[in-house]
Amino acid sequence: MKTLVAVPCMDMMHTQFVHSLLSLKMNDAYEVRFGASSLIYDTRNSLLKYALDGGFDRVLWFDSDMTFKPDVLTYLNEDMDNGFDIVSGLYFKRKPPHTPVLFSRCDIIRHKNGMLEPVNDVYLDYPEMSIFEIAACGFGCVMMNMSAVAKAVEQFGMGLFIPVAGFGEDLSFCMRARKAGLRVWCDSRAKLGHVGEMVFDEDYFRSFRNGND
Protein backbone atom coordinates (compact mmCIF):
# COMPACT_ATOMS: atom_id res chain seq x y z
CA MET A 1 0.00 0.00 0.00
CA LYS A 2 1.28 3.44 -0.97
CA THR A 3 0.73 5.93 1.87
CA LEU A 4 1.20 9.69 2.02
CA VAL A 5 2.01 11.09 5.45
CA ALA A 6 0.64 14.63 5.14
CA VAL A 7 1.67 17.32 7.62
CA PRO A 8 0.26 20.85 7.31
CA CYS A 9 2.60 23.18 9.16
CA MET A 10 4.03 26.67 9.29
CA ASP A 11 7.75 27.47 9.42
CA MET A 12 8.56 25.41 12.53
CA MET A 13 7.46 22.13 14.13
CA HIS A 14 7.53 20.97 17.73
CA THR A 15 10.53 18.87 18.69
CA GLN A 16 8.23 16.28 20.30
CA PHE A 17 6.37 15.87 17.02
CA VAL A 18 9.55 15.45 14.98
CA HIS A 19 10.79 12.81 17.42
CA SER A 20 7.46 10.96 17.18
CA LEU A 21 7.46 11.11 13.38
CA LEU A 22 11.01 9.75 13.17
CA SER A 23 10.06 6.88 15.47
CA LEU A 24 7.49 5.51 13.02
CA LYS A 25 8.47 2.32 11.27
CA MET A 26 8.02 3.47 7.68
CA ASN A 27 9.43 1.87 4.55
CA ASP A 28 9.63 2.91 0.90
CA ALA A 29 5.83 2.64 0.60
CA TYR A 30 5.54 5.84 2.66
CA GLU A 31 6.17 9.40 1.58
CA VAL A 32 6.20 12.28 4.06
CA ARG A 33 5.12 15.64 2.66
CA PHE A 34 4.84 18.96 4.46
CA GLY A 35 2.55 21.78 3.42
CA ALA A 36 3.19 25.34 4.60
CA SER A 37 0.49 27.98 4.31
CA SER A 38 -1.29 30.50 6.49
CA LEU A 39 -4.59 28.96 5.28
CA ILE A 40 -4.71 25.45 6.65
CA TYR A 41 -7.73 24.43 4.56
CA ASP A 42 -5.85 25.41 1.40
CA THR A 43 -2.84 23.37 2.53
CA ARG A 44 -5.03 20.34 3.25
CA ASN A 45 -6.78 20.59 -0.12
CA SER A 46 -3.40 20.82 -1.87
CA LEU A 47 -2.04 17.78 -0.01
CA LEU A 48 -5.22 15.86 -0.81
CA LYS A 49 -4.84 16.68 -4.51
CA TYR A 50 -1.22 15.55 -4.37
CA ALA A 51 -2.34 12.23 -2.92
CA LEU A 52 -4.98 11.73 -5.60
CA ASP A 53 -2.69 12.73 -8.45
CA GLY A 54 0.10 10.56 -7.06
CA GLY A 55 -1.99 7.41 -6.85
CA PHE A 56 -1.67 7.00 -3.08
CA ASP A 57 -3.86 4.36 -1.47
CA ARG A 58 -3.97 6.03 1.93
CA VAL A 59 -3.27 9.37 3.55
CA LEU A 60 -2.17 9.70 7.15
CA TRP A 61 -2.70 13.23 8.42
CA PHE A 62 -0.71 14.58 11.35
CA ASP A 63 -0.75 18.02 12.89
CA SER A 64 2.71 19.22 13.83
CA ASP A 65 1.80 19.60 17.51
CA MET A 66 1.03 15.92 18.18
CA THR A 67 3.05 13.27 20.03
CA PHE A 68 2.57 9.55 19.51
CA LYS A 69 4.15 6.11 19.58
CA PRO A 70 4.79 3.80 16.60
CA ASP A 71 1.74 1.67 17.45
CA VAL A 72 -0.46 4.50 16.13
CA LEU A 73 0.62 3.49 12.63
CA THR A 74 -0.01 -0.18 13.37
CA TYR A 75 -3.56 0.38 14.61
CA LEU A 76 -4.61 2.75 11.83
CA ASN A 77 -3.21 0.52 9.08
CA GLU A 78 -5.09 -2.40 10.63
CA ASP A 79 -8.29 -0.34 10.45
CA MET A 80 -7.70 0.47 6.79
CA ASP A 81 -7.04 -3.22 6.08
CA ASN A 82 -10.42 -3.98 7.69
CA GLY A 83 -12.22 -1.65 5.31
CA PHE A 84 -12.85 1.49 7.37
CA ASP A 85 -13.06 4.73 5.37
CA ILE A 86 -11.74 7.43 7.73
CA VAL A 87 -10.26 6.77 11.18
CA SER A 88 -9.04 9.24 13.77
CA GLY A 89 -6.68 8.56 16.63
CA LEU A 90 -7.61 9.64 20.14
CA TYR A 91 -6.30 12.99 21.36
CA PHE A 92 -7.53 15.94 23.40
CA LYS A 93 -7.75 19.70 23.20
CA ARG A 94 -4.66 21.44 24.48
CA LYS A 95 -6.67 24.24 26.09
CA PRO A 96 -9.42 23.96 28.74
CA PRO A 97 -11.70 22.11 28.68
CA HIS A 98 -9.33 19.32 27.64
CA THR A 99 -12.01 17.25 25.93
CA PRO A 100 -11.55 14.69 23.13
CA VAL A 101 -11.41 16.19 19.65
CA LEU A 102 -14.25 13.86 18.67
CA PHE A 103 -17.87 14.68 17.99
CA SER A 104 -20.98 12.53 18.24
CA ARG A 105 -22.94 15.17 16.35
CA CYS A 106 -21.87 17.67 13.71
CA ASP A 107 -24.67 19.43 11.84
CA ILE A 108 -25.88 22.75 10.52
CA ILE A 109 -29.33 23.81 11.72
CA ARG A 110 -31.41 26.16 9.60
CA HIS A 111 -33.74 28.24 11.77
CA LYS A 112 -37.15 29.51 10.67
CA ASN A 113 -35.66 32.94 9.99
CA GLY A 114 -33.18 31.36 7.59
CA MET A 115 -30.17 31.73 9.86
CA LEU A 116 -27.69 28.85 9.90
CA GLU A 117 -26.26 27.56 13.18
CA PRO A 118 -23.37 25.08 13.47
CA VAL A 119 -24.05 22.46 16.16
CA ASN A 120 -21.64 19.85 17.48
CA ASP A 121 -21.59 17.58 20.52
CA VAL A 122 -18.29 16.41 22.00
CA TYR A 123 -17.91 12.65 22.40
CA LEU A 124 -16.93 12.48 26.08
CA ASP A 125 -17.70 8.90 27.17
CA TYR A 126 -15.93 7.09 24.37
CA PRO A 127 -15.35 3.31 24.34
CA GLU A 128 -11.87 2.33 25.45
CA MET A 129 -9.45 0.34 23.29
CA SER A 130 -11.90 -0.10 20.44
CA ILE A 131 -13.07 1.45 17.19
CA PHE A 132 -16.37 3.32 17.20
CA GLU A 133 -18.28 5.53 14.80
CA ILE A 134 -18.32 9.30 15.22
CA ALA A 135 -19.83 12.22 13.35
CA ALA A 136 -16.63 14.22 13.02
CA CYS A 137 -13.13 14.72 14.39
CA GLY A 138 -10.19 17.04 14.33
CA PHE A 139 -7.38 16.17 11.93
CA GLY A 140 -4.53 15.93 14.42
CA CYS A 141 -4.19 12.27 13.44
CA VAL A 142 -6.44 10.79 10.76
CA MET A 143 -5.91 8.00 8.24
CA MET A 144 -8.17 7.72 5.21
CA ASN A 145 -8.74 5.28 2.40
CA MET A 146 -8.29 7.25 -0.83
CA SER A 147 -10.59 5.03 -2.88
CA ALA A 148 -13.37 5.99 -0.47
CA VAL A 149 -12.41 9.67 -0.34
CA ALA A 150 -12.44 9.80 -4.14
CA LYS A 151 -16.23 9.37 -3.93
CA ALA A 152 -16.48 12.57 -1.89
CA VAL A 153 -14.25 14.36 -4.38
CA GLU A 154 -16.55 13.26 -7.21
CA GLN A 155 -19.49 14.83 -5.38
CA PHE A 156 -17.92 17.97 -3.93
CA GLY A 157 -14.77 18.59 -5.96
CA MET A 158 -11.32 19.28 -4.56
CA GLY A 159 -12.51 21.77 -1.95
CA LEU A 160 -13.42 19.20 0.71
CA PHE A 161 -11.65 21.17 3.43
CA ILE A 162 -13.16 24.60 2.67
CA PRO A 163 -14.83 25.76 5.93
CA VAL A 164 -18.62 26.04 6.01
CA ALA A 165 -21.04 27.84 8.34
CA GLY A 166 -18.73 28.50 11.26
CA PHE A 167 -17.01 25.09 11.29
CA GLY A 168 -13.29 24.57 10.86
CA GLU A 169 -11.82 22.82 7.86
CA ASP A 170 -11.67 19.45 9.63
CA LEU A 171 -15.33 19.26 10.66
CA SER A 172 -16.35 20.64 7.27
CA PHE A 173 -14.49 17.78 5.60
CA CYS A 174 -16.24 15.24 7.83
CA MET A 175 -19.68 16.63 7.03
CA ARG A 176 -19.02 16.44 3.30
CA ALA A 177 -17.57 12.95 3.61
CA ARG A 178 -20.66 11.69 5.46
CA LYS A 179 -22.95 13.28 2.86
CA ALA A 180 -21.01 11.34 0.23
CA GLY A 181 -21.76 8.10 2.09
CA LEU A 182 -18.46 7.69 3.93
CA ARG A 183 -18.28 6.78 7.61
CA VAL A 184 -15.98 8.39 10.15
CA TRP A 185 -14.51 6.44 13.06
CA CYS A 186 -12.17 6.75 16.01
CA ASP A 187 -9.77 4.04 17.16
CA SER A 188 -9.18 4.71 20.85
CA ARG A 189 -6.21 2.33 20.82
CA ALA A 190 -4.31 4.91 18.76
CA LYS A 191 -3.46 7.39 21.50
CA LEU A 192 -1.74 10.72 21.00
CA GLY A 193 -0.65 13.67 23.08
CA HIS A 194 -1.30 17.30 22.18
CA VAL A 195 1.59 19.69 22.73
CA GLY A 196 0.69 22.87 24.59
CA GLU A 197 2.13 24.29 27.76
CA MET A 198 2.45 20.60 28.57
CA VAL A 199 1.53 17.38 26.76
CA PHE A 200 -2.19 16.71 27.23
CA ASP A 201 -3.03 13.03 26.87
CA GLU A 202 -5.66 10.53 28.02
CA ASP A 203 -4.32 10.36 31.57
CA TYR A 204 -4.57 14.14 31.88
CA PHE A 205 -8.11 14.10 30.48
CA ARG A 206 -9.23 11.52 33.02
CA SER A 207 -7.69 13.41 35.93
CA PHE A 208 -9.24 16.63 34.64
CA ARG A 209 -12.72 15.07 34.49
CA ASN A 210 -12.40 13.42 37.89
CA GLY A 211 -11.42 16.70 39.42
CA ASN A 212 -14.47 18.45 37.99
CA ASP A 213 -17.16 15.82 38.61
PDB file of C-alpha atoms in Angstrom:
ATOM      1  CA  MET A   1       0.000   0.000   0.000  1.00  0.00           C
ATOM      2  CA  LYS A   2       1.277   3.435  -0.966  1.00  0.00           C
ATOM      3  CA  THR A   3       0.727   5.929   1.872  1.00  0.00           C
ATOM      4  CA  LEU A   4       1.198   9.688   2.015  1.00  0.00           C
ATOM      5  CA  VAL A   5       2.009  11.094   5.452  1.00  0.00           C
ATOM      6  CA  ALA A   6       0.639  14.630   5.145  1.00  0.00           C
ATOM      7  CA  VAL A   7       1.673  17.324   7.618  1.00  0.00           C
ATOM      8  CA  PRO A   8       0.260  20.845   7.309  1.00  0.00           C
ATOM      9  CA  CYS A   9       2.605  23.184   9.158  1.00  0.00           C
ATOM     10  CA  MET A  10       4.029  26.665   9.290  1.00  0.00           C
ATOM     11  CA  ASP A  11       7.754  27.466   9.423  1.00  0.00           C
ATOM     12  CA  MET A  12       8.555  25.408  12.531  1.00  0.00           C
ATOM     13  CA  MET A  13       7.464  22.132  14.133  1.00  0.00           C
ATOM     14  CA  HIS A  14       7.525  20.971  17.733  1.00  0.00           C
ATOM     15  CA  THR A  15      10.528  18.873  18.687  1.00  0.00           C
ATOM     16  CA  GLN A  16       8.231  16.281  20.302  1.00  0.00           C
ATOM     17  CA  PHE A  17       6.372  15.871  17.018  1.00  0.00           C
ATOM     18  CA  VAL A  18       9.550  15.453  14.980  1.00  0.00           C
ATOM     19  CA  HIS A  19      10.791  12.813  17.423  1.00  0.00           C
ATOM     20  CA  SER A  20       7.464  10.962  17.175  1.00  0.00           C
ATOM     21  CA  LEU A  21       7.460  11.108  13.379  1.00  0.00           C
ATOM     22  CA  LEU A  22      11.007   9.754  13.165  1.00  0.00           C
ATOM     23  CA  SER A  23      10.063   6.877  15.473  1.00  0.00           C
ATOM     24  CA  LEU A  24       7.486   5.509  13.018  1.00  0.00           C
ATOM     25  CA  LYS A  25       8.471   2.315  11.271  1.00  0.00           C
ATOM     26  CA  MET A  26       8.021   3.466   7.681  1.00  0.00           C
ATOM     27  CA  ASN A  27       9.433   1.870   4.549  1.00  0.00           C
ATOM     28  CA  ASP A  28       9.628   2.912   0.899  1.00  0.00           C
ATOM     29  CA  ALA A  29       5.828   2.644   0.604  1.00  0.00           C
ATOM     30  CA  TYR A  30       5.537   5.843   2.665  1.00  0.00           C
ATOM     31  CA  GLU A  31       6.165   9.400   1.582  1.00  0.00           C
ATOM     32  CA  VAL A  32       6.204  12.283   4.056  1.00  0.00           C
ATOM     33  CA  ARG A  33       5.123  15.639   2.664  1.00  0.00           C
ATOM     34  CA  PHE A  34       4.841  18.964   4.455  1.00  0.00           C
ATOM     35  CA  GLY A  35       2.555  21.782   3.416  1.00  0.00           C
ATOM     36  CA  ALA A  36       3.194  25.336   4.603  1.00  0.00           C
ATOM     37  CA  SER A  37       0.487  27.979   4.309  1.00  0.00           C
ATOM     38  CA  SER A  38      -1.291  30.500   6.491  1.00  0.00           C
ATOM     39  CA  LEU A  39      -4.590  28.964   5.279  1.00  0.00           C
ATOM     40  CA  ILE A  40      -4.708  25.445   6.650  1.00  0.00           C
ATOM     41  CA  TYR A  41      -7.732  24.429   4.557  1.00  0.00           C
ATOM     42  CA  ASP A  42      -5.850  25.413   1.402  1.00  0.00           C
ATOM     43  CA  THR A  43      -2.842  23.366   2.531  1.00  0.00           C
ATOM     44  CA  ARG A  44      -5.026  20.338   3.254  1.00  0.00           C
ATOM     45  CA  ASN A  45      -6.775  20.588  -0.118  1.00  0.00           C
ATOM     46  CA  SER A  46      -3.395  20.822  -1.867  1.00  0.00           C
ATOM     47  CA  LEU A  47      -2.043  17.784  -0.013  1.00  0.00           C
ATOM     48  CA  LEU A  48      -5.221  15.857  -0.809  1.00  0.00           C
ATOM     49  CA  LYS A  49      -4.838  16.683  -4.505  1.00  0.00           C
ATOM     50  CA  TYR A  50      -1.215  15.551  -4.368  1.00  0.00           C
ATOM     51  CA  ALA A  51      -2.336  12.226  -2.921  1.00  0.00           C
ATOM     52  CA  LEU A  52      -4.979  11.726  -5.598  1.00  0.00           C
ATOM     53  CA  ASP A  53      -2.689  12.729  -8.448  1.00  0.00           C
ATOM     54  CA  GLY A  54       0.100  10.564  -7.060  1.00  0.00           C
ATOM     55  CA  GLY A  55      -1.988   7.411  -6.851  1.00  0.00           C
ATOM     56  CA  PHE A  56      -1.669   7.002  -3.082  1.00  0.00           C
ATOM     57  CA  ASP A  57      -3.859   4.357  -1.469  1.00  0.00           C
ATOM     58  CA  ARG A  58      -3.973   6.025   1.932  1.00  0.00           C
ATOM     59  CA  VAL A  59      -3.270   9.369   3.552  1.00  0.00           C
ATOM     60  CA  LEU A  60      -2.173   9.696   7.150  1.00  0.00           C
ATOM     61  CA  TRP A  61      -2.699  13.234   8.419  1.00  0.00           C
ATOM     62  CA  PHE A  62      -0.710  14.581  11.352  1.00  0.00           C
ATOM     63  CA  ASP A  63      -0.751  18.022  12.893  1.00  0.00           C
ATOM     64  CA  SER A  64       2.705  19.217  13.833  1.00  0.00           C
ATOM     65  CA  ASP A  65       1.803  19.599  17.513  1.00  0.00           C
ATOM     66  CA  MET A  66       1.033  15.921  18.176  1.00  0.00           C
ATOM     67  CA  THR A  67       3.046  13.273  20.026  1.00  0.00           C
ATOM     68  CA  PHE A  68       2.569   9.547  19.514  1.00  0.00           C
ATOM     69  CA  LYS A  69       4.152   6.109  19.585  1.00  0.00           C
ATOM     70  CA  PRO A  70       4.794   3.797  16.600  1.00  0.00           C
ATOM     71  CA  ASP A  71       1.745   1.666  17.449  1.00  0.00           C
ATOM     72  CA  VAL A  72      -0.460   4.496  16.127  1.00  0.00           C
ATOM     73  CA  LEU A  73       0.620   3.493  12.632  1.00  0.00           C
ATOM     74  CA  THR A  74      -0.010  -0.180  13.375  1.00  0.00           C
ATOM     75  CA  TYR A  75      -3.562   0.384  14.609  1.00  0.00           C
ATOM     76  CA  LEU A  76      -4.610   2.745  11.827  1.00  0.00           C
ATOM     77  CA  ASN A  77      -3.208   0.521   9.079  1.00  0.00           C
ATOM     78  CA  GLU A  78      -5.085  -2.396  10.626  1.00  0.00           C
ATOM     79  CA  ASP A  79      -8.290  -0.337  10.446  1.00  0.00           C
ATOM     80  CA  MET A  80      -7.697   0.469   6.787  1.00  0.00           C
ATOM     81  CA  ASP A  81      -7.042  -3.225   6.077  1.00  0.00           C
ATOM     82  CA  ASN A  82     -10.417  -3.977   7.689  1.00  0.00           C
ATOM     83  CA  GLY A  83     -12.225  -1.648   5.308  1.00  0.00           C
ATOM     84  CA  PHE A  84     -12.847   1.494   7.371  1.00  0.00           C
ATOM     85  CA  ASP A  85     -13.061   4.730   5.368  1.00  0.00           C
ATOM     86  CA  ILE A  86     -11.742   7.434   7.728  1.00  0.00           C
ATOM     87  CA  VAL A  87     -10.264   6.768  11.177  1.00  0.00           C
ATOM     88  CA  SER A  88      -9.035   9.241  13.769  1.00  0.00           C
ATOM     89  CA  GLY A  89      -6.682   8.556  16.626  1.00  0.00           C
ATOM     90  CA  LEU A  90      -7.608   9.643  20.141  1.00  0.00           C
ATOM     91  CA  TYR A  91      -6.301  12.993  21.361  1.00  0.00           C
ATOM     92  CA  PHE A  92      -7.530  15.940  23.404  1.00  0.00           C
ATOM     93  CA  LYS A  93      -7.748  19.705  23.199  1.00  0.00           C
ATOM     94  CA  ARG A  94      -4.659  21.439  24.480  1.00  0.00           C
ATOM     95  CA  LYS A  95      -6.672  24.239  26.090  1.00  0.00           C
ATOM     96  CA  PRO A  96      -9.415  23.962  28.742  1.00  0.00           C
ATOM     97  CA  PRO A  97     -11.696  22.113  28.678  1.00  0.00           C
ATOM     98  CA  HIS A  98      -9.328  19.321  27.636  1.00  0.00           C
ATOM     99  CA  THR A  99     -12.012  17.254  25.927  1.00  0.00           C
ATOM    100  CA  PRO A 100     -11.550  14.687  23.135  1.00  0.00           C
ATOM    101  CA  VAL A 101     -11.413  16.193  19.653  1.00  0.00           C
ATOM    102  CA  LEU A 102     -14.246  13.865  18.666  1.00  0.00           C
ATOM    103  CA  PHE A 103     -17.867  14.677  17.987  1.00  0.00           C
ATOM    104  CA  SER A 104     -20.983  12.535  18.241  1.00  0.00           C
ATOM    105  CA  ARG A 105     -22.941  15.171  16.349  1.00  0.00           C
ATOM    106  CA  CYS A 106     -21.866  17.672  13.706  1.00  0.00           C
ATOM    107  CA  ASP A 107     -24.670  19.432  11.842  1.00  0.00           C
ATOM    108  CA  ILE A 108     -25.882  22.751  10.520  1.00  0.00           C
ATOM    109  CA  ILE A 109     -29.326  23.806  11.718  1.00  0.00           C
ATOM    110  CA  ARG A 110     -31.405  26.155   9.603  1.00  0.00           C
ATOM    111  CA  HIS A 111     -33.743  28.235  11.773  1.00  0.00           C
ATOM    112  CA  LYS A 112     -37.148  29.514  10.668  1.00  0.00           C
ATOM    113  CA  ASN A 113     -35.662  32.936   9.992  1.00  0.00           C
ATOM    114  CA  GLY A 114     -33.175  31.359   7.586  1.00  0.00           C
ATOM    115  CA  MET A 115     -30.167  31.727   9.862  1.00  0.00           C
ATOM    116  CA  LEU A 116     -27.689  28.851   9.901  1.00  0.00           C
ATOM    117  CA  GLU A 117     -26.264  27.563  13.176  1.00  0.00           C
ATOM    118  CA  PRO A 118     -23.373  25.076  13.469  1.00  0.00           C
ATOM    119  CA  VAL A 119     -24.045  22.458  16.157  1.00  0.00           C
ATOM    120  CA  ASN A 120     -21.642  19.845  17.476  1.00  0.00           C
ATOM    121  CA  ASP A 121     -21.593  17.577  20.525  1.00  0.00           C
ATOM    122  CA  VAL A 122     -18.291  16.415  21.997  1.00  0.00           C
ATOM    123  CA  TYR A 123     -17.915  12.648  22.398  1.00  0.00           C
ATOM    124  CA  LEU A 124     -16.932  12.479  26.081  1.00  0.00           C
ATOM    125  CA  ASP A 125     -17.701   8.900  27.168  1.00  0.00           C
ATOM    126  CA  TYR A 126     -15.929   7.087  24.369  1.00  0.00           C
ATOM    127  CA  PRO A 127     -15.351   3.309  24.340  1.00  0.00           C
ATOM    128  CA  GLU A 128     -11.869   2.326  25.454  1.00  0.00           C
ATOM    129  CA  MET A 129      -9.452   0.341  23.290  1.00  0.00           C
ATOM    130  CA  SER A 130     -11.903  -0.104  20.437  1.00  0.00           C
ATOM    131  CA  ILE A 131     -13.066   1.446  17.194  1.00  0.00           C
ATOM    132  CA  PHE A 132     -16.372   3.322  17.199  1.00  0.00           C
ATOM    133  CA  GLU A 133     -18.279   5.529  14.796  1.00  0.00           C
ATOM    134  CA  ILE A 134     -18.316   9.303  15.225  1.00  0.00           C
ATOM    135  CA  ALA A 135     -19.832  12.223  13.353  1.00  0.00           C
ATOM    136  CA  ALA A 136     -16.633  14.220  13.025  1.00  0.00           C
ATOM    137  CA  CYS A 137     -13.127  14.719  14.388  1.00  0.00           C
ATOM    138  CA  GLY A 138     -10.188  17.035  14.326  1.00  0.00           C
ATOM    139  CA  PHE A 139      -7.379  16.174  11.930  1.00  0.00           C
ATOM    140  CA  GLY A 140      -4.528  15.933  14.416  1.00  0.00           C
ATOM    141  CA  CYS A 141      -4.188  12.271  13.441  1.00  0.00           C
ATOM    142  CA  VAL A 142      -6.442  10.788  10.763  1.00  0.00           C
ATOM    143  CA  MET A 143      -5.905   8.003   8.241  1.00  0.00           C
ATOM    144  CA  MET A 144      -8.167   7.721   5.214  1.00  0.00           C
ATOM    145  CA  ASN A 145      -8.739   5.284   2.395  1.00  0.00           C
ATOM    146  CA  MET A 146      -8.287   7.249  -0.827  1.00  0.00           C
ATOM    147  CA  SER A 147     -10.595   5.025  -2.882  1.00  0.00           C
ATOM    148  CA  ALA A 148     -13.369   5.991  -0.475  1.00  0.00           C
ATOM    149  CA  VAL A 149     -12.413   9.674  -0.339  1.00  0.00           C
ATOM    150  CA  ALA A 150     -12.436   9.799  -4.136  1.00  0.00           C
ATOM    151  CA  LYS A 151     -16.231   9.365  -3.927  1.00  0.00           C
ATOM    152  CA  ALA A 152     -16.476  12.566  -1.887  1.00  0.00           C
ATOM    153  CA  VAL A 153     -14.245  14.356  -4.383  1.00  0.00           C
ATOM    154  CA  GLU A 154     -16.545  13.262  -7.207  1.00  0.00           C
ATOM    155  CA  GLN A 155     -19.495  14.829  -5.384  1.00  0.00           C
ATOM    156  CA  PHE A 156     -17.923  17.970  -3.929  1.00  0.00           C
ATOM    157  CA  GLY A 157     -14.774  18.590  -5.957  1.00  0.00           C
ATOM    158  CA  MET A 158     -11.322  19.282  -4.564  1.00  0.00           C
ATOM    159  CA  GLY A 159     -12.507  21.766  -1.945  1.00  0.00           C
ATOM    160  CA  LEU A 160     -13.418  19.201   0.710  1.00  0.00           C
ATOM    161  CA  PHE A 161     -11.647  21.174   3.430  1.00  0.00           C
ATOM    162  CA  ILE A 162     -13.157  24.596   2.671  1.00  0.00           C
ATOM    163  CA  PRO A 163     -14.835  25.756   5.930  1.00  0.00           C
ATOM    164  CA  VAL A 164     -18.616  26.037   6.011  1.00  0.00           C
ATOM    165  CA  ALA A 165     -21.037  27.840   8.339  1.00  0.00           C
ATOM    166  CA  GLY A 166     -18.727  28.498  11.259  1.00  0.00           C
ATOM    167  CA  PHE A 167     -17.014  25.090  11.287  1.00  0.00           C
ATOM    168  CA  GLY A 168     -13.291  24.575  10.860  1.00  0.00           C
ATOM    169  CA  GLU A 169     -11.816  22.823   7.865  1.00  0.00           C
ATOM    170  CA  ASP A 170     -11.666  19.453   9.630  1.00  0.00           C
ATOM    171  CA  LEU A 171     -15.329  19.258  10.662  1.00  0.00           C
ATOM    172  CA  SER A 172     -16.351  20.643   7.271  1.00  0.00           C
ATOM    173  CA  PHE A 173     -14.492  17.781   5.603  1.00  0.00           C
ATOM    174  CA  CYS A 174     -16.236  15.240   7.834  1.00  0.00           C
ATOM    175  CA  MET A 175     -19.685  16.633   7.026  1.00  0.00           C
ATOM    176  CA  ARG A 176     -19.022  16.437   3.298  1.00  0.00           C
ATOM    177  CA  ALA A 177     -17.571  12.949   3.615  1.00  0.00           C
ATOM    178  CA  ARG A 178     -20.663  11.689   5.459  1.00  0.00           C
ATOM    179  CA  LYS A 179     -22.946  13.277   2.861  1.00  0.00           C
ATOM    180  CA  ALA A 180     -21.010  11.337   0.226  1.00  0.00           C
ATOM    181  CA  GLY A 181     -21.762   8.105   2.091  1.00  0.00           C
ATOM    182  CA  LEU A 182     -18.458   7.690   3.928  1.00  0.00           C
ATOM    183  CA  ARG A 183     -18.280   6.775   7.607  1.00  0.00           C
ATOM    184  CA  VAL A 184     -15.976   8.392  10.150  1.00  0.00           C
ATOM    185  CA  TRP A 185     -14.508   6.441  13.056  1.00  0.00           C
ATOM    186  CA  CYS A 186     -12.170   6.746  16.013  1.00  0.00           C
ATOM    187  CA  ASP A 187      -9.770   4.039  17.156  1.00  0.00           C
ATOM    188  CA  SER A 188      -9.183   4.714  20.852  1.00  0.00           C
ATOM    189  CA  ARG A 189      -6.214   2.325  20.824  1.00  0.00           C
ATOM    190  CA  ALA A 190      -4.314   4.905  18.759  1.00  0.00           C
ATOM    191  CA  LYS A 191      -3.463   7.390  21.500  1.00  0.00           C
ATOM    192  CA  LEU A 192      -1.737  10.718  21.002  1.00  0.00           C
ATOM    193  CA  GLY A 193      -0.645  13.672  23.080  1.00  0.00           C
ATOM    194  CA  HIS A 194      -1.296  17.297  22.176  1.00  0.00           C
ATOM    195  CA  VAL A 195       1.585  19.689  22.730  1.00  0.00           C
ATOM    196  CA  GLY A 196       0.690  22.867  24.594  1.00  0.00           C
ATOM    197  CA  GLU A 197       2.127  24.285  27.759  1.00  0.00           C
ATOM    198  CA  MET A 198       2.447  20.596  28.572  1.00  0.00           C
ATOM    199  CA  VAL A 199       1.531  17.379  26.760  1.00  0.00           C
ATOM    200  CA  PHE A 200      -2.190  16.712  27.225  1.00  0.00           C
ATOM    201  CA  ASP A 201      -3.033  13.035  26.870  1.00  0.00           C
ATOM    202  CA  GLU A 202      -5.657  10.535  28.016  1.00  0.00           C
ATOM    203  CA  ASP A 203      -4.324  10.364  31.573  1.00  0.00           C
ATOM    204  CA  TYR A 204      -4.568  14.142  31.881  1.00  0.00           C
ATOM    205  CA  PHE A 205      -8.113  14.103  30.483  1.00  0.00           C
ATOM    206  CA  ARG A 206      -9.230  11.520  33.025  1.00  0.00           C
ATOM    207  CA  SER A 207      -7.687  13.409  35.929  1.00  0.00           C
ATOM    208  CA  PHE A 208      -9.236  16.632  34.641  1.00  0.00           C
ATOM    209  CA  ARG A 209     -12.719  15.068  34.487  1.00  0.00           C
ATOM    210  CA  ASN A 210     -12.402  13.415  37.894  1.00  0.00           C
ATOM    211  CA  GLY A 211     -11.420  16.704  39.425  1.00  0.00           C
ATOM    212  CA  ASN A 212     -14.472  18.449  37.987  1.00  0.00           C
ATOM    213  CA  ASP A 213     -17.160  15.823  38.608  1.00  0.00           C
TER     214      ASP A 213
END
